[in-house]
Short mmCIF file of C-alpha atoms in Angstrom, two decimals:
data_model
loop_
_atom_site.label_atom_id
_atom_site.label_comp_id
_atom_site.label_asym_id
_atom_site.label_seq_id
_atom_site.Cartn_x
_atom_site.Cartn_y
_atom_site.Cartn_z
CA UNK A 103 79.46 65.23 382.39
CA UNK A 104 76.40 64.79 380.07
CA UNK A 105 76.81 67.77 378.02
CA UNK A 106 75.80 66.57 374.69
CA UNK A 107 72.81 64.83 376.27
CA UNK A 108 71.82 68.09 378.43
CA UNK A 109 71.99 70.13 374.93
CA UNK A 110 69.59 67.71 373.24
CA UNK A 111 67.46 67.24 376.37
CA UNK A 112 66.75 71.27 376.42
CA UNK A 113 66.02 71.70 372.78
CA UNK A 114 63.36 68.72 373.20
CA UNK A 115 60.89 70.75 375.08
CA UNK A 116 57.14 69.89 374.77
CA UNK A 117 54.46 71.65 373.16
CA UNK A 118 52.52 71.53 376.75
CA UNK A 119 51.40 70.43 379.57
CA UNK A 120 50.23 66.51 379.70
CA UNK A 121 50.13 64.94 382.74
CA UNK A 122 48.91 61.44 381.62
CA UNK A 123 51.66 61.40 378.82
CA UNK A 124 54.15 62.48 381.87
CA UNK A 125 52.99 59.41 383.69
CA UNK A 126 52.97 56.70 380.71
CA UNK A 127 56.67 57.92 380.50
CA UNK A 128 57.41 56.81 383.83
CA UNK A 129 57.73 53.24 382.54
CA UNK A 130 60.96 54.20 380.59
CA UNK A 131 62.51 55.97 383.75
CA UNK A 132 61.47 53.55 386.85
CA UNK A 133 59.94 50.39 385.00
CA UNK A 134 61.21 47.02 385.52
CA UNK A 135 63.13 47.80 381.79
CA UNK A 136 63.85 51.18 382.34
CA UNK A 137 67.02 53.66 382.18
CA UNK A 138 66.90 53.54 386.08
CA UNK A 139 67.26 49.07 385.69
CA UNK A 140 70.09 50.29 383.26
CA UNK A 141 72.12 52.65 384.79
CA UNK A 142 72.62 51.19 388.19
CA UNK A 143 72.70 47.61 386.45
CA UNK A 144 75.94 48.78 384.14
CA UNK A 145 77.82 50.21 386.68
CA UNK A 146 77.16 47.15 389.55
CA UNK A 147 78.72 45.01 386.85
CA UNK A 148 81.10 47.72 386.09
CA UNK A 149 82.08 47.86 389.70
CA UNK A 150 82.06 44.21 390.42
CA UNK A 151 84.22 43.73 387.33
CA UNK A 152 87.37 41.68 388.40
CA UNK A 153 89.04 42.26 384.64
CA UNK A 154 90.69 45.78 384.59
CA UNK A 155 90.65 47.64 380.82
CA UNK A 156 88.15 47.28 378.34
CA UNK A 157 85.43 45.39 379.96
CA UNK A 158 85.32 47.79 383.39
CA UNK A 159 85.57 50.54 380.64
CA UNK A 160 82.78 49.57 378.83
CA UNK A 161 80.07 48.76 381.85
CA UNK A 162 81.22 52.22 383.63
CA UNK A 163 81.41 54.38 380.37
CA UNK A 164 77.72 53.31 379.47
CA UNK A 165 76.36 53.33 382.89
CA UNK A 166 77.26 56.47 383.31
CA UNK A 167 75.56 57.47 379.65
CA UNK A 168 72.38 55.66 381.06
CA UNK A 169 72.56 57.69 384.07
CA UNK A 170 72.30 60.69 381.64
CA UNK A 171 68.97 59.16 380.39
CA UNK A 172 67.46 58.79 383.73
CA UNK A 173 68.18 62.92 383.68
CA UNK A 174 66.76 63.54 380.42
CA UNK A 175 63.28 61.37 381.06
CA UNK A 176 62.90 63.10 384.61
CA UNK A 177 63.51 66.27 382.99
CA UNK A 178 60.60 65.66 380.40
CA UNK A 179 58.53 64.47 382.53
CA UNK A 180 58.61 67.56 384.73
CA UNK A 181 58.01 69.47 381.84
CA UNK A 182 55.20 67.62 380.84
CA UNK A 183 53.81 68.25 384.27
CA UNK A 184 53.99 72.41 384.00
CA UNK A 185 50.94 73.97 384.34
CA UNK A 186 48.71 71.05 383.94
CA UNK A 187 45.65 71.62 385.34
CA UNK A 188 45.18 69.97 389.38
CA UNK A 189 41.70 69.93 389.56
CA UNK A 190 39.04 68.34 386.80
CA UNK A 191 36.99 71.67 387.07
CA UNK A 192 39.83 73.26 385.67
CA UNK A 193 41.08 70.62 383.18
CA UNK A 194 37.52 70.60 381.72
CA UNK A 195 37.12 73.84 381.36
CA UNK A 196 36.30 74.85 378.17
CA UNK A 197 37.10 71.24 376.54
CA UNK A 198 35.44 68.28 377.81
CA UNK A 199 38.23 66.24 375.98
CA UNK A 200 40.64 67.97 378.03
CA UNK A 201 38.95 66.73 380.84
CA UNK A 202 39.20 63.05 379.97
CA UNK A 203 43.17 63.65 379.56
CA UNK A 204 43.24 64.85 382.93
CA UNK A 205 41.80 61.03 384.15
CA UNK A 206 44.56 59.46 382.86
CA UNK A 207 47.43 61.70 385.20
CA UNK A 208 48.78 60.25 388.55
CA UNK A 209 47.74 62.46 391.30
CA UNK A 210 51.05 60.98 392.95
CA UNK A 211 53.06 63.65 390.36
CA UNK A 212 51.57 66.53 392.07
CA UNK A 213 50.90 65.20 395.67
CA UNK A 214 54.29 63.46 396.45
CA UNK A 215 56.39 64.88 393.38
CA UNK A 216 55.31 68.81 393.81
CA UNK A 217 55.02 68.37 390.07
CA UNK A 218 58.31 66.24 389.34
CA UNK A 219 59.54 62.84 388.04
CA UNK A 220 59.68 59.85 390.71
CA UNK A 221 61.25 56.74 390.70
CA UNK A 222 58.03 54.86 390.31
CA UNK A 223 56.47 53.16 387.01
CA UNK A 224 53.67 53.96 385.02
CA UNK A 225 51.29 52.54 387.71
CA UNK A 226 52.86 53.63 390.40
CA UNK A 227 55.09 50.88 391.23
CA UNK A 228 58.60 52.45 393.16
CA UNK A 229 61.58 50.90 391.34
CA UNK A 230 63.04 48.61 392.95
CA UNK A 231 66.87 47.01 393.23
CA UNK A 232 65.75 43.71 392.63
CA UNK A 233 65.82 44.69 388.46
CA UNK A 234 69.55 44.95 388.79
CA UNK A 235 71.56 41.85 388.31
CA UNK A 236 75.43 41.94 388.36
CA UNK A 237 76.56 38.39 388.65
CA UNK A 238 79.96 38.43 387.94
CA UNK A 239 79.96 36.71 384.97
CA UNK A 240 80.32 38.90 381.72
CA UNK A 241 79.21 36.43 379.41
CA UNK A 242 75.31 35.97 381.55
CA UNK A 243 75.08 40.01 382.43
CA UNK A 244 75.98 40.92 378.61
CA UNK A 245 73.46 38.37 377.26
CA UNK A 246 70.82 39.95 379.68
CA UNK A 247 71.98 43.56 379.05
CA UNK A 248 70.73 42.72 375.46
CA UNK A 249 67.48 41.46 376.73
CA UNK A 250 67.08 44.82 378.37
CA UNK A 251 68.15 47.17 375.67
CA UNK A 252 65.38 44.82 373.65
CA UNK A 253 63.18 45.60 376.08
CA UNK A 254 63.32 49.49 376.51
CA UNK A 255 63.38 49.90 372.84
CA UNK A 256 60.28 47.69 372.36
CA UNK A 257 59.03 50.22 375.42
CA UNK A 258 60.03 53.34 373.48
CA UNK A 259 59.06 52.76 370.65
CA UNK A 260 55.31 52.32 371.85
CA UNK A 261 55.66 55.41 373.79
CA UNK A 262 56.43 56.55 370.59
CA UNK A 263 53.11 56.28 369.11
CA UNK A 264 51.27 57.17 371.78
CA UNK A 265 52.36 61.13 371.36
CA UNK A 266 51.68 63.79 368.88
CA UNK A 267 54.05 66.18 370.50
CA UNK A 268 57.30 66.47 368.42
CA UNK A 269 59.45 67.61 371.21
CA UNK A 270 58.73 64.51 373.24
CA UNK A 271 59.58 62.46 369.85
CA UNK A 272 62.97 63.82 369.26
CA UNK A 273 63.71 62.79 372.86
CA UNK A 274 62.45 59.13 371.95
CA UNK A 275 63.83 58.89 368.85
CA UNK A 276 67.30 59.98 370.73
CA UNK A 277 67.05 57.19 373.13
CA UNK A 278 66.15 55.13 370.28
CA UNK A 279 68.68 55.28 368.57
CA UNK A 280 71.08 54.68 371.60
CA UNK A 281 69.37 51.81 372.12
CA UNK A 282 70.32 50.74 368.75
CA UNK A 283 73.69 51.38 369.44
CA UNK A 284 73.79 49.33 373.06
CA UNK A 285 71.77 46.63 371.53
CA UNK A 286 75.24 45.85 369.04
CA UNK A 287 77.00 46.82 371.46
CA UNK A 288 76.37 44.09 373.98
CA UNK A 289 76.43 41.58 371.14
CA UNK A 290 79.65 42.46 370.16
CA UNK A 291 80.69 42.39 373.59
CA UNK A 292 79.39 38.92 374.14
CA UNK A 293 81.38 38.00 370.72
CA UNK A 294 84.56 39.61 371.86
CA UNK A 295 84.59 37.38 375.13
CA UNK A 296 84.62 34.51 372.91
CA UNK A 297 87.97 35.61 370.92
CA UNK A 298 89.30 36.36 374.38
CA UNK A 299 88.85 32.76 374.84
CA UNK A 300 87.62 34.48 378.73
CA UNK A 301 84.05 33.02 378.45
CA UNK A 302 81.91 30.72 376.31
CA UNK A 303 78.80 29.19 376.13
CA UNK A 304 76.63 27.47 378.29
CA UNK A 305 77.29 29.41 381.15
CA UNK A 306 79.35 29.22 383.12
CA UNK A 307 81.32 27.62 380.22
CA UNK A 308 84.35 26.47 383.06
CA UNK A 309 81.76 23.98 385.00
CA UNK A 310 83.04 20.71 384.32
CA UNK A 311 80.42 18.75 383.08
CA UNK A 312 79.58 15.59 383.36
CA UNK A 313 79.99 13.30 380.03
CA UNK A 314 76.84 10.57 380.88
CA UNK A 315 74.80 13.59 381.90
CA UNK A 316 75.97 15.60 378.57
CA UNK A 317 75.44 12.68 375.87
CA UNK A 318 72.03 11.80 376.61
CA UNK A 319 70.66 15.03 377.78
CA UNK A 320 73.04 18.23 376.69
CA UNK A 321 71.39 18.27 373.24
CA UNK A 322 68.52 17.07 373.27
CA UNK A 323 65.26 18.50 372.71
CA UNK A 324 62.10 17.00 374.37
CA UNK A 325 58.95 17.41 372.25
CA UNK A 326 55.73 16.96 374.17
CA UNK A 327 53.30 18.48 371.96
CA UNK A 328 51.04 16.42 370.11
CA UNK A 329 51.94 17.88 366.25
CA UNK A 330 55.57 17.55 366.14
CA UNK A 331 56.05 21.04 364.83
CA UNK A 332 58.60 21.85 366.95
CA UNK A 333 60.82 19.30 364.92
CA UNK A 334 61.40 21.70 362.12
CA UNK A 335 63.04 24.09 364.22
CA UNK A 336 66.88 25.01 363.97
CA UNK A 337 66.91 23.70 368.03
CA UNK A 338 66.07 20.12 366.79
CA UNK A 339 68.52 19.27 364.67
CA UNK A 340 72.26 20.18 363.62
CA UNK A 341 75.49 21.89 365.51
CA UNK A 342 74.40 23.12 368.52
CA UNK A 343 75.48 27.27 368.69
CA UNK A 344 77.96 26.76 371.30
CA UNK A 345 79.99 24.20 369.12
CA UNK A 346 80.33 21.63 371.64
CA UNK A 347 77.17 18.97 370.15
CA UNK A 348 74.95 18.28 368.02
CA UNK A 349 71.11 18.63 368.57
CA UNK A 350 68.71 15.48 369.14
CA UNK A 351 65.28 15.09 368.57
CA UNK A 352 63.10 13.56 370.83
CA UNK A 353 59.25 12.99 369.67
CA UNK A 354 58.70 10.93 372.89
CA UNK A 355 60.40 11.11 375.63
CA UNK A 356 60.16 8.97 378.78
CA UNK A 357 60.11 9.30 381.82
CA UNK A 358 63.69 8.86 384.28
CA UNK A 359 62.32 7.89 386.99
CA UNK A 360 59.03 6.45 388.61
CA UNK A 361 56.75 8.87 389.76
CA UNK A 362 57.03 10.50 393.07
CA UNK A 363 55.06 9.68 395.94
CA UNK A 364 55.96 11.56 399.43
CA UNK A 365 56.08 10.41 402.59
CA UNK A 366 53.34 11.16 404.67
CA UNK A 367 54.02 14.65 406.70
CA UNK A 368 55.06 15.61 409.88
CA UNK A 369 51.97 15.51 411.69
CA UNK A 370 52.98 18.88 413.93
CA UNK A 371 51.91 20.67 410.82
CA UNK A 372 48.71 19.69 410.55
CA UNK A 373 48.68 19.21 406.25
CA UNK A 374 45.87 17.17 404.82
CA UNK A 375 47.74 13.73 404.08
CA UNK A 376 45.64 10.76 403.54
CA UNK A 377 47.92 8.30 404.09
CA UNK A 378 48.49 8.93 407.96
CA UNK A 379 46.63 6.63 410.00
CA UNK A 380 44.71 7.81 412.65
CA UNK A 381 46.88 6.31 415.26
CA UNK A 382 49.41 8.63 414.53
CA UNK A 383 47.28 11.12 415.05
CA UNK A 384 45.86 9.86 417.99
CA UNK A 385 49.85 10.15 419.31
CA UNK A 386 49.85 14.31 418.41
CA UNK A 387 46.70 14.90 420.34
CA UNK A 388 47.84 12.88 423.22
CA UNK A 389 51.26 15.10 423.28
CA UNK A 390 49.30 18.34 422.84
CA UNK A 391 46.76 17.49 425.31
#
């Protein structure tokens, strides 16, 4: 299934053994941005997709590429982990600097992962499904799938610098330039929805809002910082993206409504209120007693 990816995973092999490389790459595999988040998070919207054809297509096609990723990271990481040394006797032997390398490894690699990839971050952290979100609506899961191909470039491309070894950076700059691809990708997504005329923006575009609610408070941008710099921005003033307003500036705002004051709390609970009076309380202890 991910034969071009398996050829290009093999012929990235690393110069040697570094274990706290191996685990700074864990970010990219497990992390809250990583091609694990990806995979699963394509192919829940993928699944969940209600529209048959292109849009199903597109989720489950690159899903299933991102589950190729997760294969080629775990893969380099392993590698990364061959032969490194499991003691600091033995990392230091012979090169102090060595030594120090050997600090920066998670034990966790060779005491729960015999040496392997897990689906942890770079500190450790197990992955977790709470990264994936697969709402059901294309136009908010595209939007965010461009957030997160934004944020495992950014991701990579730090990795990226952080190694000498140019078998680990012809895997990067692989996944790089996917990344490039998937960033376009979801924005041309997001633009073909809107010549579908299936979804616009703000989302959910369908919600029928309310036209009091929409004149006074739709488009209009509440400044309260002291320098009025936030004036000159594109959000102040002018069409608003979604073509629907146009944007109002607000230098000082008011306030809707008078400020809130609770009512004093139920007295079973004990919460420091200082407006109960101590007959009430009187009442509790009376109850309890």
């Amino acid at each position: 299934m991910f034969s071009h990816i398996k050829n290009l995973q093999f012929e990235a092999k690393p110069d040697g053994p570094d274990a706290a490389f191996a685990r700074r790459l864990q970010e990219v595999l497990g992390g809250k941005w990583g091609e694990m988040t990806v995979a699963n998070q394509y192919l829940y919207q993928g699944w969940n997709c209600r529209l048959p054809g292109k849009y199903k297509d597109l989720l489950l096609d690159v899903g299933t590429e991102e589950m190729g990723h997760v294969e080629m990271i775990a893969t380099m990481i392993t590698r990364l982990l061959e032969h490194a040394p499991l003691s600091l006797a033995e990392a230091a032997e012979g090169n102090p600097m060595v030594g120090a390398i050997y600090g920066g490894s998670n034990p966790a690699h060779f005491i729960h992962g015999g040496g392997g990839a897990m689906p942890v971050d770079s500190v450790g952290v197990p992955w977790n499904g709470n990264y994936v979100t697969a709402s059901g609506n294309l136009m908010a899961d595209f939007q965010l799938n461009v957030t997160a191909e934004a944020q495992g470039r950014l991701q990579v491309s730090r990795l990226f610098n952080m190694t000498d070894d140019p078998g680990v950076k012809q895997m990067l700059r692989f996944l790089l330039a996917r990344d490039t691809m998937h960033q376009n990708m979801w924005m041309a997504a997001i633009e073909q929805l809107k010549e579908d005329g299936l979804e616009g923006m703000p989302v959910p575009d369908a919600f029928p809002d309310s036209p009091d609610f929409t004149e006074e408070f739709s488009y209009t941008y509440l400044d309260f910082s002291p320098d009025g710099d936030a004036g000159q921005g594109r959000w102040a003033s002018g069409p608003a993206p979604d073509g629907k307003g146009e944007f109002r500036y607000d230098h000082s705002p008011r306030a809707h409504a008078p400020e809130p004051v609770l009512p004093p709390g139920d007295p079973r609970l004990y919460g420091t209120d200082p407006g109960m009076v101590q007959g009430v309380m009187n009442k509790v202890k009376s109850k309890v007693t």
